[in-house]
Every structure is written in C-alpha cells, then in structure tokens.
Amino acid sequence: MRYSKEHKQETHARIVKKASVRLREKGAHGIGVADLMKEAGLTHGGFYAHFDSREALVIEAFAYAMDRSVEHWQKIAAETPPEKRLSTIVDSYVSTVHRDDPGRGCAVPTLGAEIARESAKTRRAFSAKLEQLIEVMADQIPDVPRKTARKQAMGTLATMMGTLVMSRVAGSGELSDEILASGREAALVRAEGTKPAAKKARAKVN
C-alpha cells in the first residue's frame, strides 16, 4: 500500500517525538531501533524509509527536544513581566517536576555526556541547539552588553544543568531537594551578578 506524502510526514514526526522522550529517559544507547519503531506503532523494517541511520534519528530526536525547551522559555518570556522572566525560567528548570520527568525535560542533562562521545556530526547538531538556549537565556539578562549577557547565560545554564544532574543522582529525597534549592539560588545569583557592576561602570563613563 502506498501512503501519501502527508501520511509519511506525520509518521516521521511521530517517530521523532516518541524517540525524543525515550532517548531522554533511557539514554542515547539505552533503547534500540526496534523498540523505538514498536512504540511508534511501526515495524523495524520501516525504519529506513524515514531515516538514513540511527544517528540521523538521534540527531532529529535531540533537536526536537531542544526546540521544545526553546519554545517553553520563549513562552515564559512572552507571558511574564521582564523583571521576572529570568527567575521564572530558572524556577521552572531547577524544580522537582523537571527532576522527576526527564523524558519530557531538557535533553542536555540527560544526553549531554553521551552526545559528547558521539560523531562530529552529532556534536555539531548538539552545539547548534545549545547555542539557541544560550541566546534565549541571554535575552533575559538586559541592561548589560550582549557579550556580558552571553557569558552570564552560559554560566547560569551550566549551573542549572549541573544542578539537575546532581539532584537526579541524589534521587528524590532530602539531599536532592537541598541540591535543587542551592542550585536555584546559585543560578539566580550568577545570572544577576553583573548587573550592578555594569550599571556602575556606565555611571563612571557618564
């Protein structure tokens, strides 16, 4: 039976969406192609009608997950007063909800270490999406030069992501909650840290 182009596109999107969740839950090598196809309601043999390789699926699934993170942060920014955008993003990221649901959370804490050992092609795709997250975070740090905002965004993201990894390693008890609270505070302090200095420097120039 021949399917329409639209049907194939819908099926492709369904595979990518399913894979993005399972890869974040199980890791890049924790689930096989056959299992992914089965969850999408398809046979293993149909895989190559949609992807050239397993690597191609991993890249698309990772990109899908990262795009959802970017969209989530942009939605927060659009719905939140400027002075609260950064703290709202940090609070939603460094949270028990995010900690306990890796399959629907940020892909960097769940797949970052594995992607770093993948091919150059996969790492480039990863890097490009990470760059987008940095830019969105930098957009929430106003009143400083863009270069400074990017630097602060990188430090803030590193703190947020590291906190999430540590909290998951610790489980879901008191230590994990303490790590989340400490990391959230550190992320906000790091993100806000340059503002007074930047304003003081401009005051001296004026």
PDB file of N, CA and C in Angstrom, residues 72-161:
ATOM      1  N   HIS A  72       9.489  26.631  25.149  1.00  0.00           N
ATOM      2  CA  HIS A  72       8.987  26.784  26.517  1.00  0.00           C
ATOM      3  C   HIS A  72       9.522  28.061  27.141  1.00  0.00           C
ATOM      4  N   TRP A  73      10.810  28.317  26.977  1.00  0.00           N
ATOM      5  CA  TRP A  73      11.395  29.520  27.555  1.00  0.00           C
ATOM      6  C   TRP A  73      10.863  30.779  26.885  1.00  0.00           C
ATOM      7  N   GLN A  74      10.679  30.722  25.576  1.00  0.00           N
ATOM      8  CA  GLN A  74      10.137  31.879  24.862  1.00  0.00           C
ATOM      9  C   GLN A  74       8.699  32.156  25.297  1.00  0.00           C
ATOM     10  N   LYS A  75       7.947  31.105  25.563  1.00  0.00           N
ATOM     11  CA  LYS A  75       6.568  31.264  26.031  1.00  0.00           C
ATOM     12  C   LYS A  75       6.551  31.919  27.415  1.00  0.00           C
ATOM     13  N   ILE A  76       7.465  31.464  28.290  1.00  0.00           N
ATOM     14  CA  ILE A  76       7.571  32.074  29.616  1.00  0.00           C
ATOM     15  C   ILE A  76       7.887  33.558  29.481  1.00  0.00           C
ATOM     16  N   ALA A  77       8.831  33.889  28.619  1.00  0.00           N
ATOM     17  CA  ALA A  77       9.241  35.284  28.429  1.00  0.00           C
ATOM     18  C   ALA A  77       8.081  36.138  27.921  1.00  0.00           C
ATOM     19  N   ALA A  78       7.276  35.561  27.042  1.00  0.00           N
ATOM     20  CA  ALA A  78       6.168  36.312  26.454  1.00  0.00           C
ATOM     21  C   ALA A  78       5.048  36.553  27.455  1.00  0.00           C
ATOM     22  N   GLU A  79       4.924  35.666  28.448  1.00  0.00           N
ATOM     23  CA  GLU A  79       3.804  35.739  29.384  1.00  0.00           C
ATOM     24  C   GLU A  79       4.181  36.314  30.745  1.00  0.00           C
ATOM     25  N   THR A  80       5.463  36.676  30.926  1.00  0.00           N
ATOM     26  CA  THR A  80       5.945  37.102  32.239  1.00  0.00           C
ATOM     27  C   THR A  80       6.533  38.505  32.168  1.00  0.00           C
ATOM     28  N   PRO A  81       6.312  39.339  33.188  1.00  0.00           N
ATOM     29  CA  PRO A  81       6.923  40.675  33.209  1.00  0.00           C
ATOM     30  C   PRO A  81       8.446  40.570  33.072  1.00  0.00           C
ATOM     31  N   PRO A  82       9.076  41.499  32.387  1.00  0.00           N
ATOM     32  CA  PRO A  82      10.522  41.432  32.122  1.00  0.00           C
ATOM     33  C   PRO A  82      11.371  41.161  33.358  1.00  0.00           C
ATOM     34  N   GLU A  83      11.017  41.788  34.472  1.00  0.00           N
ATOM     35  CA  GLU A  83      11.847  41.647  35.670  1.00  0.00           C
ATOM     36  C   GLU A  83      11.733  40.267  36.312  1.00  0.00           C
ATOM     37  N   LYS A  84      10.754  39.484  35.900  1.00  0.00           N
ATOM     38  CA  LYS A  84      10.558  38.154  36.490  1.00  0.00           C
ATOM     39  C   LYS A  84      10.868  37.010  35.529  1.00  0.00           C
ATOM     40  N   ARG A  85      11.223  37.327  34.295  1.00  0.00           N
ATOM     41  CA  ARG A  85      11.410  36.287  33.286  1.00  0.00           C
ATOM     42  C   ARG A  85      12.542  35.329  33.638  1.00  0.00           C
ATOM     43  N   LEU A  86      13.662  35.882  34.010  1.00  0.00           N
ATOM     44  CA  LEU A  86      14.818  35.039  34.300  1.00  0.00           C
ATOM     45  C   LEU A  86      14.549  34.119  35.483  1.00  0.00           C
ATOM     46  N   SER A  87      14.029  34.679  36.554  1.00  0.00           N
ATOM     47  CA  SER A  87      13.772  33.865  37.739  1.00  0.00           C
ATOM     48  C   SER A  87      12.712  32.807  37.470  1.00  0.00           C
ATOM     49  N   THR A  88      11.734  33.126  36.623  1.00  0.00           N
ATOM     50  CA  THR A  88      10.692  32.155  36.294  1.00  0.00           C
ATOM     51  C   THR A  88      11.261  30.994  35.492  1.00  0.00           C
ATOM     52  N   ILE A  89      12.155  31.289  34.557  1.00  0.00           N
ATOM     53  CA  ILE A  89      12.807  30.232  33.771  1.00  0.00           C
ATOM     54  C   ILE A  89      13.641  29.344  34.681  1.00  0.00           C
ATOM     55  N   VAL A  90      14.411  29.958  35.559  1.00  0.00           N
ATOM     56  CA  VAL A  90      15.247  29.184  36.487  1.00  0.00           C
ATOM     57  C   VAL A  90      14.373  28.317  37.394  1.00  0.00           C
ATOM     58  N   ASP A  91      13.309  28.892  37.927  1.00  0.00           N
ATOM     59  CA  ASP A  91      12.429  28.146  38.830  1.00  0.00           C
ATOM     60  C   ASP A  91      11.779  26.949  38.136  1.00  0.00           C
ATOM     61  N   SER A  92      11.381  27.124  36.877  1.00  0.00           N
ATOM     62  CA  SER A  92      10.723  26.030  36.159  1.00  0.00           C
ATOM     63  C   SER A  92      11.716  24.939  35.786  1.00  0.00           C
ATOM     64  N   TYR A  93      12.967  25.322  35.576  1.00  0.00           N
ATOM     65  CA  TYR A  93      14.001  24.370  35.172  1.00  0.00           C
ATOM     66  C   TYR A  93      14.557  23.610  36.370  1.00  0.00           C
ATOM     67  N   VAL A  94      14.942  24.347  37.394  1.00  0.00           N
ATOM     68  CA  VAL A  94      15.526  23.737  38.592  1.00  0.00           C
ATOM     69  C   VAL A  94      14.385  23.428  39.557  1.00  0.00           C
ATOM     70  N   SER A  95      13.643  22.390  39.252  1.00  0.00           N
ATOM     71  CA  SER A  95      12.433  22.071  40.009  1.00  0.00           C
ATOM     72  C   SER A  95      12.288  20.564  40.183  1.00  0.00           C
ATOM     73  N   THR A  96      11.470  20.174  41.144  1.00  0.00           N
ATOM     74  CA  THR A  96      11.218  18.743  41.357  1.00  0.00           C
ATOM     75  C   THR A  96      10.461  18.144  40.177  1.00  0.00           C
ATOM     76  N   VAL A  97       9.580  18.924  39.561  1.00  0.00           N
ATOM     77  CA  VAL A  97       8.830  18.426  38.395  1.00  0.00           C
ATOM     78  C   VAL A  97       9.789  18.054  37.275  1.00  0.00           C
ATOM     79  N   HIS A  98      10.731  18.926  36.985  1.00  0.00           N
ATOM     80  CA  HIS A  98      11.707  18.672  35.925  1.00  0.00           C
ATOM     81  C   HIS A  98      12.630  17.516  36.313  1.00  0.00           C
ATOM     82  N   ARG A  99      13.058  17.505  37.548  1.00  0.00           N
ATOM     83  CA  ARG A  99      13.936  16.434  38.030  1.00  0.00           C
ATOM     84  C   ARG A  99      13.298  15.066  37.843  1.00  0.00           C
ATOM     85  N   ASP A 100      12.009  14.969  38.144  1.00  0.00           N
ATOM     86  CA  ASP A 100      11.332  13.674  38.178  1.00  0.00           C
ATOM     87  C   ASP A 100      10.740  13.250  36.838  1.00  0.00           C
ATOM     88  N   ASP A 101      10.891  14.073  35.807  1.00  0.00           N
ATOM     89  CA  ASP A 101      10.327  13.735  34.494  1.00  0.00           C
ATOM     90  C   ASP A 101      11.336  14.000  33.387  1.00  0.00           C
ATOM     91  N   PRO A 102      12.455  13.271  33.373  1.00  0.00           N
ATOM     92  CA  PRO A 102      13.500  13.521  32.373  1.00  0.00           C
ATOM     93  C   PRO A 102      13.042  13.325  30.941  1.00  0.00           C
ATOM     94  N   GLY A 103      12.066  12.430  30.721  1.00  0.00           N
ATOM     95  CA  GLY A 103      11.602  12.155  29.372  1.00  0.00           C
ATOM     96  C   GLY A 103      10.969  13.344  28.679  1.00  0.00           C
ATOM     97  N   ARG A 104      10.504  14.298  29.450  1.00  0.00           N
ATOM     98  CA  ARG A 104       9.868  15.484  28.871  1.00  0.00           C
ATOM     99  C   ARG A 104      10.611  16.767  29.259  1.00  0.00           C
ATOM    100  N   GLY A 105      11.832  16.610  29.724  1.00  0.00           N
ATOM    101  CA  GLY A 105      12.613  17.762  30.137  1.00  0.00           C
ATOM    102  C   GLY A 105      13.731  18.096  29.172  1.00  0.00           C
ATOM    103  N   CYS A 106      14.650  18.916  29.631  1.00  0.00           N
ATOM    104  CA  CYS A 106      15.785  19.340  28.819  1.00  0.00           C
ATOM    105  C   CYS A 106      16.660  18.146  28.471  1.00  0.00           C
ATOM    106  N   ALA A 107      17.114  18.094  27.224  1.00  0.00           N
ATOM    107  CA  ALA A 107      17.904  16.958  26.758  1.00  0.00           C
ATOM    108  C   ALA A 107      19.372  17.031  27.172  1.00  0.00           C
ATOM    109  N   VAL A 108      19.850  18.202  27.533  1.00  0.00           N
ATOM    110  CA  VAL A 108      21.279  18.331  27.841  1.00  0.00           C
ATOM    111  C   VAL A 108      21.679  17.542  29.089  1.00  0.00           C
ATOM    112  N   PRO A 109      20.977  17.673  30.218  1.00  0.00           N
ATOM    113  CA  PRO A 109      21.380  16.887  31.397  1.00  0.00           C
ATOM    114  C   PRO A 109      21.257  15.380  31.190  1.00  0.00           C
ATOM    115  N   THR A 110      20.313  14.945  30.343  1.00  0.00           N
ATOM    116  CA  THR A 110      20.109  13.515  30.153  1.00  0.00           C
ATOM    117  C   THR A 110      21.006  12.913  29.087  1.00  0.00           C
ATOM    118  N   LEU A 111      21.345  13.692  28.058  1.00  0.00           N
ATOM    119  CA  LEU A 111      22.090  13.138  26.919  1.00  0.00           C
ATOM    120  C   LEU A 111      23.453  13.785  26.695  1.00  0.00           C
ATOM    121  N   GLY A 112      23.734  14.874  27.400  1.00  0.00           N
ATOM    122  CA  GLY A 112      24.955  15.634  27.137  1.00  0.00           C
ATOM    123  C   GLY A 112      26.231  14.812  27.164  1.00  0.00           C
ATOM    124  N   ALA A 113      26.421  14.016  28.217  1.00  0.00           N
ATOM    125  CA  ALA A 113      27.658  13.234  28.343  1.00  0.00           C
ATOM    126  C   ALA A 113      27.794  12.218  27.215  1.00  0.00           C
ATOM    127  N   GLU A 114      26.668  11.630  26.791  1.00  0.00           N
ATOM    128  CA  GLU A 114      26.715  10.655  25.711  1.00  0.00           C
ATOM    129  C   GLU A 114      26.979  11.319  24.366  1.00  0.00           C
ATOM    130  N   ILE A 115      26.303  12.441  24.121  1.00  0.00           N
ATOM    131  CA  ILE A 115      26.478  13.148  22.856  1.00  0.00           C
ATOM    132  C   ILE A 115      27.928  13.595  22.691  1.00  0.00           C
ATOM    133  N   ALA A 116      28.569  13.952  23.791  1.00  0.00           N
ATOM    134  CA  ALA A 116      29.966  14.393  23.741  1.00  0.00           C
ATOM    135  C   ALA A 116      30.892  13.302  23.213  1.00  0.00           C
ATOM    136  N   ARG A 117      30.441  12.043  23.250  1.00  0.00           N
ATOM    137  CA  ARG A 117      31.251  10.933  22.752  1.00  0.00           C
ATOM    138  C   ARG A 117      30.786  10.435  21.382  1.00  0.00           C
ATOM    139  N   GLU A 118      29.799  11.123  20.807  1.00  0.00           N
ATOM    140  CA  GLU A 118      29.282  10.731  19.502  1.00  0.00           C
ATOM    141  C   GLU A 118      30.129  11.344  18.388  1.00  0.00           C
ATOM    142  N   SER A 119      29.684  11.166  17.156  1.00  0.00           N
ATOM    143  CA  SER A 119      30.418  11.652  15.989  1.00  0.00           C
ATOM    144  C   SER A 119      30.442  13.177  15.953  1.00  0.00           C
ATOM    145  N   ALA A 120      31.338  13.714  15.136  1.00  0.00           N
ATOM    146  CA  ALA A 120      31.436  15.166  14.991  1.00  0.00           C
ATOM    147  C   ALA A 120      30.127  15.756  14.475  1.00  0.00           C
ATOM    148  N   LYS A 121      29.445  15.036  13.595  1.00  0.00           N
ATOM    149  CA  LYS A 121      28.172  15.499  13.048  1.00  0.00           C
ATOM    150  C   LYS A 121      27.132  15.651  14.154  1.00  0.00           C
ATOM    151  N   THR A 122      27.058  14.659  15.016  1.00  0.00           N
ATOM    152  CA  THR A 122      26.098  14.712  16.116  1.00  0.00           C
ATOM    153  C   THR A 122      26.451  15.833  17.084  1.00  0.00           C
ATOM    154  N   ARG A 123      27.721  15.990  17.382  1.00  0.00           N
ATOM    155  CA  ARG A 123      28.138  17.043  18.310  1.00  0.00           C
ATOM    156  C   ARG A 123      27.857  18.431  17.739  1.00  0.00           C
ATOM    157  N   ARG A 124      28.029  18.600  16.439  1.00  0.00           N
ATOM    158  CA  ARG A 124      27.729  19.897  15.813  1.00  0.00           C
ATOM    159  C   ARG A 124      26.241  20.226  15.937  1.00  0.00           C
ATOM    160  N   ALA A 125      25.409  19.230  15.718  1.00  0.00           N
ATOM    161  CA  ALA A 125      23.963  19.442  15.852  1.00  0.00           C
ATOM    162  C   ALA A 125      23.612  19.812  17.290  1.00  0.00           C
ATOM    163  N   PHE A 126      24.229  19.122  18.240  1.00  0.00           N
ATOM    164  CA  PHE A 126      24.038  19.387  19.662  1.00  0.00           C
ATOM    165  C   PHE A 126      24.465  20.814  19.991  1.00  0.00           C
ATOM    166  N   SER A 127      25.636  21.198  19.511  1.00  0.00           N
ATOM    167  CA  SER A 127      26.193  22.518  19.792  1.00  0.00           C
ATOM    168  C   SER A 127      25.296  23.631  19.257  1.00  0.00           C
ATOM    169  N   ALA A 128      24.747  23.429  18.059  1.00  0.00           N
ATOM    170  CA  ALA A 128      23.888  24.451  17.457  1.00  0.00           C
ATOM    171  C   ALA A 128      22.636  24.678  18.298  1.00  0.00           C
ATOM    172  N   LYS A 129      22.054  23.608  18.812  1.00  0.00           N
ATOM    173  CA  LYS A 129      20.864  23.736  19.643  1.00  0.00           C
ATOM    174  C   LYS A 129      21.199  24.332  21.006  1.00  0.00           C
ATOM    175  N   LEU A 130      22.348  23.984  21.548  1.00  0.00           N
ATOM    176  CA  LEU A 130      22.779  24.567  22.813  1.00  0.00           C
ATOM    177  C   LEU A 130      22.980  26.071  22.669  1.00  0.00           C
ATOM    178  N   GLU A 131      23.491  26.473  21.508  1.00  0.00           N
ATOM    179  CA  GLU A 131      23.669  27.895  21.222  1.00  0.00           C
ATOM    180  C   GLU A 131      22.332  28.633  21.272  1.00  0.00           C
ATOM    181  N   GLN A 132      21.284  28.009  20.783  1.00  0.00           N
ATOM    182  CA  GLN A 132      19.965  28.633  20.830  1.00  0.00           C
ATOM    183  C   GLN A 132      19.499  28.849  22.265  1.00  0.00           C
ATOM    184  N   LEU A 133      19.734  27.847  23.120  1.00  0.00           N
ATOM    185  CA  LEU A 133      19.362  28.000  24.531  1.00  0.00           C
ATOM    186  C   LEU A 133      20.127  29.153  25.173  1.00  0.00           C
ATOM    187  N   ILE A 134      21.406  29.259  24.856  1.00  0.00           N
ATOM    188  CA  ILE A 134      22.228  30.347  25.395  1.00  0.00           C
ATOM    189  C   ILE A 134      21.664  31.695  24.976  1.00  0.00           C
ATOM    190  N   GLU A 135      21.284  31.816  23.705  1.00  0.00           N
ATOM    191  CA  GLU A 135      20.754  33.080  23.196  1.00  0.00           C
ATOM    192  C   GLU A 135      19.444  33.452  23.880  1.00  0.00           C
ATOM    193  N   VAL A 136      18.563  32.475  24.067  1.00  0.00           N
ATOM    194  CA  VAL A 136      17.293  32.754  24.738  1.00  0.00           C
ATOM    195  C   VAL A 136      17.543  33.195  26.178  1.00  0.00           C
ATOM    196  N   MET A 137      18.460  32.526  26.864  1.00  0.00           N
ATOM    197  CA  MET A 137      18.789  32.916  28.234  1.00  0.00           C
ATOM    198  C   MET A 137      19.405  34.312  28.264  1.00  0.00           C
ATOM    199  N   ALA A 138      20.290  34.603  27.316  1.00  0.00           N
ATOM    200  CA  ALA A 138      20.924  35.930  27.267  1.00  0.00           C
ATOM    201  C   ALA A 138      19.891  37.024  27.041  1.00  0.00           C
ATOM    202  N   ASP A 139      18.839  36.705  26.302  1.00  0.00           N
ATOM    203  CA  ASP A 139      17.773  37.685  26.066  1.00  0.00           C
ATOM    204  C   ASP A 139      17.102  38.122  27.367  1.00  0.00           C
ATOM    205  N   GLN A 140      17.182  37.296  28.393  1.00  0.00           N
ATOM    206  CA  GLN A 140      16.530  37.598  29.666  1.00  0.00           C
ATOM    207  C   GLN A 140      17.456  38.336  30.634  1.00  0.00           C
ATOM    208  N   ILE A 141      18.637  38.716  30.174  1.00  0.00           N
ATOM    209  CA  ILE A 141      19.593  39.447  31.007  1.00  0.00           C
ATOM    210  C   ILE A 141      19.821  40.817  30.366  1.00  0.00           C
ATOM    211  N   PRO A 142      18.925  41.771  30.599  1.00  0.00           N
ATOM    212  CA  PRO A 142      19.019  43.097  29.971  1.00  0.00           C
ATOM    213  C   PRO A 142      19.991  44.012  30.690  1.00  0.00           C
ATOM    214  N   ASP A 143      20.165  45.188  30.115  1.00  0.00           N
ATOM    215  CA  ASP A 143      20.930  46.272  30.747  1.00  0.00           C
ATOM    216  C   ASP A 143      22.416  45.980  30.874  1.00  0.00           C
ATOM    217  N   VAL A 144      22.909  44.998  30.128  1.00  0.00           N
ATOM    218  CA  VAL A 144      24.345  44.748  30.068  1.00  0.00           C
ATOM    219  C   VAL A 144      24.711  44.519  28.609  1.00  0.00           C
ATOM    220  N   PRO A 145      25.981  44.698  28.226  1.00  0.00           N
ATOM    221  CA  PRO A 145      26.386  44.412  26.841  1.00  0.00           C
ATOM    222  C   PRO A 145      26.067  42.956  26.476  1.00  0.00           C
ATOM    223  N   ARG A 146      25.782  42.734  25.194  1.00  0.00           N
ATOM    224  CA  ARG A 146      25.389  41.391  24.771  1.00  0.00           C
ATOM    225  C   ARG A 146      26.453  40.346  25.095  1.00  0.00           C
ATOM    226  N   LYS A 147      27.710  40.701  24.943  1.00  0.00           N
ATOM    227  CA  LYS A 147      28.783  39.762  25.243  1.00  0.00           C
ATOM    228  C   LYS A 147      28.738  39.353  26.713  1.00  0.00           C
ATOM    229  N   THR A 148      28.485  40.305  27.589  1.00  0.00           N
ATOM    230  CA  THR A 148      28.379  40.014  29.015  1.00  0.00           C
ATOM    231  C   THR A 148      27.157  39.152  29.307  1.00  0.00           C
ATOM    232  N   ALA A 149      26.047  39.464  28.631  1.00  0.00           N
ATOM    233  CA  ALA A 149      24.820  38.688  28.834  1.00  0.00           C
ATOM    234  C   ALA A 149      25.032  37.234  28.411  1.00  0.00           C
ATOM    235  N   ARG A 150      25.728  37.022  27.294  1.00  0.00           N
ATOM    236  CA  ARG A 150      26.002  35.656  26.831  1.00  0.00           C
ATOM    237  C   ARG A 150      26.889  34.906  27.830  1.00  0.00           C
ATOM    238  N   LYS A 151      27.874  35.602  28.348  1.00  0.00           N
ATOM    239  CA  LYS A 151      28.767  34.984  29.324  1.00  0.00           C
ATOM    240  C   LYS A 151      27.989  34.580  30.567  1.00  0.00           C
ATOM    241  N   GLN A 152      27.131  35.459  31.025  1.00  0.00           N
ATOM    242  CA  GLN A 152      26.319  35.147  32.196  1.00  0.00           C
ATOM    243  C   GLN A 152      25.319  34.031  31.898  1.00  0.00           C
ATOM    244  N   ALA A 153      24.777  34.044  30.680  1.00  0.00           N
ATOM    245  CA  ALA A 153      23.831  32.996  30.289  1.00  0.00           C
ATOM    246  C   ALA A 153      24.509  31.626  30.300  1.00  0.00           C
ATOM    247  N   MET A 154      25.724  31.560  29.807  1.00  0.00           N
ATOM    248  CA  MET A 154      26.457  30.295  29.804  1.00  0.00           C
ATOM    249  C   MET A 154      26.691  29.785  31.222  1.00  0.00           C
ATOM    250  N   GLY A 155      27.108  30.687  32.100  1.00  0.00           N
ATOM    251  CA  GLY A 155      27.345  30.297  33.482  1.00  0.00           C
ATOM    252  C   GLY A 155      26.069  29.872  34.188  1.00  0.00           C
ATOM    253  N   THR A 156      24.988  30.593  33.900  1.00  0.00           N
ATOM    254  CA  THR A 156      23.706  30.266  34.516  1.00  0.00           C
ATOM    255  C   THR A 156      23.211  28.907  34.037  1.00  0.00           C
ATOM    256  N   LEU A 157      23.299  28.668  32.731  1.00  0.00           N
ATOM    257  CA  LEU A 157      22.872  27.381  32.178  1.00  0.00           C
ATOM    258  C   LEU A 157      23.702  26.231  32.736  1.00  0.00           C
ATOM    259  N   ALA A 158      24.997  26.437  32.830  1.00  0.00           N
ATOM    260  CA  ALA A 158      25.865  25.392  33.376  1.00  0.00           C
ATOM    261  C   ALA A 158      25.467  25.058  34.811  1.00  0.00           C
ATOM    262  N   THR A 159      25.151  26.094  35.587  1.00  0.00           N
ATOM    263  CA  THR A 159      24.718  25.878  36.971  1.00  0.00           C
ATOM    264  C   THR A 159      23.390  25.135  37.020  1.00  0.00           C
ATOM    265  N   MET A 160      22.441  25.554  36.197  1.00  0.00           N
ATOM    266  CA  MET A 160      21.127  24.921  36.157  1.00  0.00           C
ATOM    267  C   MET A 160      21.219  23.450  35.755  1.00  0.00           C
ATOM    268  N   MET A 161      21.961  23.199  34.694  1.00  0.00           N
ATOM    269  CA  MET A 161      22.066  21.833  34.172  1.00  0.00           C
ATOM    270  C   MET A 161      22.832  20.931  35.130  1.00  0.00           C
TER     271      MET A 161
END
